[in-house]
CSV table of C-alpha atoms in Angstrom, one decimal:
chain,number,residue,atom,x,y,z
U,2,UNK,CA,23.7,-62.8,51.0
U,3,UNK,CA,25.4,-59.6,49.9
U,4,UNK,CA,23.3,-56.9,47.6
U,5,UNK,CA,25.3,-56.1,44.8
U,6,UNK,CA,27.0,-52.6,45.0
U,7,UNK,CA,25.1,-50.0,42.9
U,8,UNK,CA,27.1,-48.3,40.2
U,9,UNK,CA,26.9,-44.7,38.9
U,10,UNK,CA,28.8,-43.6,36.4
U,11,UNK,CA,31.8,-42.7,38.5
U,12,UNK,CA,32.3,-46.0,38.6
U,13,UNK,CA,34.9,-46.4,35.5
U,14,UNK,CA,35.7,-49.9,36.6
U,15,UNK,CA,34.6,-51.3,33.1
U,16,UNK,CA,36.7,-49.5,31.4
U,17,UNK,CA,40.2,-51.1,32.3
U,18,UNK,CA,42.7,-50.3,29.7
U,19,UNK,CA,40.6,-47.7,28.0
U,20,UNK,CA,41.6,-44.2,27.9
U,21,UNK,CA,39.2,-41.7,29.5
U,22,UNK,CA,37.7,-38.7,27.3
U,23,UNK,CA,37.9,-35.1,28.4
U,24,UNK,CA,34.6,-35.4,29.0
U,25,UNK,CA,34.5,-38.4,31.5
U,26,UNK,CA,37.8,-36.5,33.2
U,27,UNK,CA,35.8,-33.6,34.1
U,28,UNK,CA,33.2,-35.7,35.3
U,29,UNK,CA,35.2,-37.6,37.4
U,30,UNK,CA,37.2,-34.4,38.5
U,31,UNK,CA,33.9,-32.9,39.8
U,32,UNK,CA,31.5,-35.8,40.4
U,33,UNK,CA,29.1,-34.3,38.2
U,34,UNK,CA,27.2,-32.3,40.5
U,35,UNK,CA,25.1,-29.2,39.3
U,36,UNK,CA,27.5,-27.2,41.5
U,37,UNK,CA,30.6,-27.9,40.1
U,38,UNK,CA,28.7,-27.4,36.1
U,39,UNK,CA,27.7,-24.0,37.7
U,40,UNK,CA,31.2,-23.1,38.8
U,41,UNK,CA,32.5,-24.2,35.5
U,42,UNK,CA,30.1,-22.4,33.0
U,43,UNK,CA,30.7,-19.2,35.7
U,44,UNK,CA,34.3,-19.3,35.4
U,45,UNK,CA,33.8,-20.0,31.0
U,46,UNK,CA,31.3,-17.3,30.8
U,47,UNK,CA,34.2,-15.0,31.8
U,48,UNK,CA,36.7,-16.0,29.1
U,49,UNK,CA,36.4,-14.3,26.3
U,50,UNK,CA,40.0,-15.4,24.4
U,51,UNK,CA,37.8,-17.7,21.9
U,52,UNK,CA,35.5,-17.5,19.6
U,53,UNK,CA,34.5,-18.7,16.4
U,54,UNK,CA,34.7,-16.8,13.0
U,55,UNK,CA,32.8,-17.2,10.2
U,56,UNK,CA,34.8,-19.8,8.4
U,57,UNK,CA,35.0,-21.9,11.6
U,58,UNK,CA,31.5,-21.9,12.9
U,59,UNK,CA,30.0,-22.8,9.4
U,60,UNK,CA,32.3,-26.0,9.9
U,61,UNK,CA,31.6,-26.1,13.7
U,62,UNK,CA,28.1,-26.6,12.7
U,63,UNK,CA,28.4,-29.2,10.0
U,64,UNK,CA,30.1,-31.4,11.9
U,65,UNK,CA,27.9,-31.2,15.0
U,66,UNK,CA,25.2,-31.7,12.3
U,67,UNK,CA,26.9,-34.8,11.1
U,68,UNK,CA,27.6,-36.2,14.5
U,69,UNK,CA,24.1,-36.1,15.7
U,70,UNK,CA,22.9,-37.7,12.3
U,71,UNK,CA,25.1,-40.2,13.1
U,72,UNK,CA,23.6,-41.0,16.5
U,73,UNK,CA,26.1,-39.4,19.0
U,74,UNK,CA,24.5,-37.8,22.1
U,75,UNK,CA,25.0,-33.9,22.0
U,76,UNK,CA,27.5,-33.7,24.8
U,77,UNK,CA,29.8,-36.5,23.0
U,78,UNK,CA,29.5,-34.9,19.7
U,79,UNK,CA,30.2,-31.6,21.2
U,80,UNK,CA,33.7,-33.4,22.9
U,81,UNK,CA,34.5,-34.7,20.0
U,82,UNK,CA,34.3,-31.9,18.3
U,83,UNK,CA,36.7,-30.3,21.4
U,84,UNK,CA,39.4,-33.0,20.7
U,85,UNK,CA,39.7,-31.9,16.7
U,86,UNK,CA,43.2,-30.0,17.6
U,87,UNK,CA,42.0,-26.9,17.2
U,88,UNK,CA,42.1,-24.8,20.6
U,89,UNK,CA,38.8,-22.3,19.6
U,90,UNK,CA,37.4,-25.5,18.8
U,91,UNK,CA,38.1,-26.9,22.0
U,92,UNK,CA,37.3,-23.8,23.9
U,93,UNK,CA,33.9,-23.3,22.6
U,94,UNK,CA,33.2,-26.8,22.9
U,95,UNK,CA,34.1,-26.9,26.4
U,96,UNK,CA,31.8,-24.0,27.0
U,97,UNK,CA,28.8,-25.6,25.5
U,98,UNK,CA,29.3,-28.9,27.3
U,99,UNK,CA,29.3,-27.7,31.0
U,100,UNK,CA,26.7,-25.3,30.0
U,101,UNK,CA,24.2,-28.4,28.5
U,102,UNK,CA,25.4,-30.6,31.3
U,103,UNK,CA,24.5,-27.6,34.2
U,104,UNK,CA,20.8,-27.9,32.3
U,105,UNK,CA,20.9,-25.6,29.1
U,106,UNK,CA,19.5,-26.2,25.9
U,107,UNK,CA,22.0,-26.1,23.4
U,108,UNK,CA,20.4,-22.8,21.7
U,109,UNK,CA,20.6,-21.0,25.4
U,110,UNK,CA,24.5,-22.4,25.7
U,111,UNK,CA,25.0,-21.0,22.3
U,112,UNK,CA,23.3,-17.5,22.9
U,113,UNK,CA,25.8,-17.5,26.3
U,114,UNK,CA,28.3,-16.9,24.0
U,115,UNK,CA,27.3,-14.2,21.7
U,116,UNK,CA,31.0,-13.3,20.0
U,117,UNK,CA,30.8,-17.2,18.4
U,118,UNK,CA,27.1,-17.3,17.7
U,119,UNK,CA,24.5,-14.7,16.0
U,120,UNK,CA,21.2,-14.2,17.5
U,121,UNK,CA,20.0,-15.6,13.9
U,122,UNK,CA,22.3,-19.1,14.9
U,123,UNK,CA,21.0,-19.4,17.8
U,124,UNK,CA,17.0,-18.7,17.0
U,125,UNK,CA,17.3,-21.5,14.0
U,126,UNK,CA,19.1,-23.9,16.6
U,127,UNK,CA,16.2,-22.9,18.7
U,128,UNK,CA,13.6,-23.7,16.4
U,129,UNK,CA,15.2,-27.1,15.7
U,130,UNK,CA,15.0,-27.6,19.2
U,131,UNK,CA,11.6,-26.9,19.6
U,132,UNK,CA,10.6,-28.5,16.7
U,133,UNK,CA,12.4,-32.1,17.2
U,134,UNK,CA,13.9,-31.1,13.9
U,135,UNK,CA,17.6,-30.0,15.6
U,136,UNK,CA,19.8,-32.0,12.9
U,137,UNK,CA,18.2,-30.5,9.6
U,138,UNK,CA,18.4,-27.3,11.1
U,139,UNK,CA,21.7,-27.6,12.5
U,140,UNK,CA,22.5,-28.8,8.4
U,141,UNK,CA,20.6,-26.0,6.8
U,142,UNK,CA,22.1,-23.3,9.0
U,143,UNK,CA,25.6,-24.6,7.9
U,144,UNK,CA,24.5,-24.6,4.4
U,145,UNK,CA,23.4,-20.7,5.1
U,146,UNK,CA,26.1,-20.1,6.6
U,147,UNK,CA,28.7,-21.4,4.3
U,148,UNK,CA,27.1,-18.9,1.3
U,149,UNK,CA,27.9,-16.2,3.6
């Protein structure tokens, strides 16, 4: 008698007809190995073409806030987020995904990229983090930063 095959998730066979995210491409593309993530947040720690004002990262972190009170994992809300149309969006995003896949927390992912996100962003992520409190953080610091 055979032994059924083990699947991982490169296996995509369930999904037949269904159209990959950005996020499941790059896994795919580099088979999701910590070497690849390393490559990738080495080659995005370089680019410095985007970055978030003030307008954009008050929204940035609503929406993440939103997403994860909705239930989303982090890494889907964050690709989500990529996929809104907007390329700093997208950029950032990006960033922060191979970073938290390569083993960041998102406070360290966010303090990688210092023209998007203050030290005082990335301190009340931090606490949220450490406190299991992320999403009310994540909602107050968008709050704070929208009186700005």
């Amino acid at each position: 008698m055979a032994r059924p095959r083990k699947r991982s998730f490169l296996d995509h066979s369930d999904r037949s007809g269904q159209q990959l995210t950005r996020l499941d491409r790059r896994r795919l593309q580099f088979g999701g190995s910590a070497g690849a993530n390393l490559w990738l947040m080495n080659k995005f720690k370089t680019s410095e073409d985007a970055f978030l004002n003030a307008g954009d990262l008050s929204l940035f972190i609503a929406q993440l806030a939103l997403m994860l009170r909705c239930g989303l994992p982090l890494a889907k809300a964050l690709d989500i987020l990529g996929d809104s149309g907007d390329p700093n969006f997208e950029t950032v995003s990006e960033k922060l995904v191979f970073e938290i896949m390569a083993g960041f927390t998102l406070s360290g992912a966010m303090a990688r990229q210092p023209r998007s996100f203050s030290p005082y962003c990335c301190a009340t992520v931090q606490a949220g983090e450490v406190s299991g409190q992320l999403v009310a953080c994540l909602e107050r610091l968008a709050t704070s930063l929208e009186k700005r």
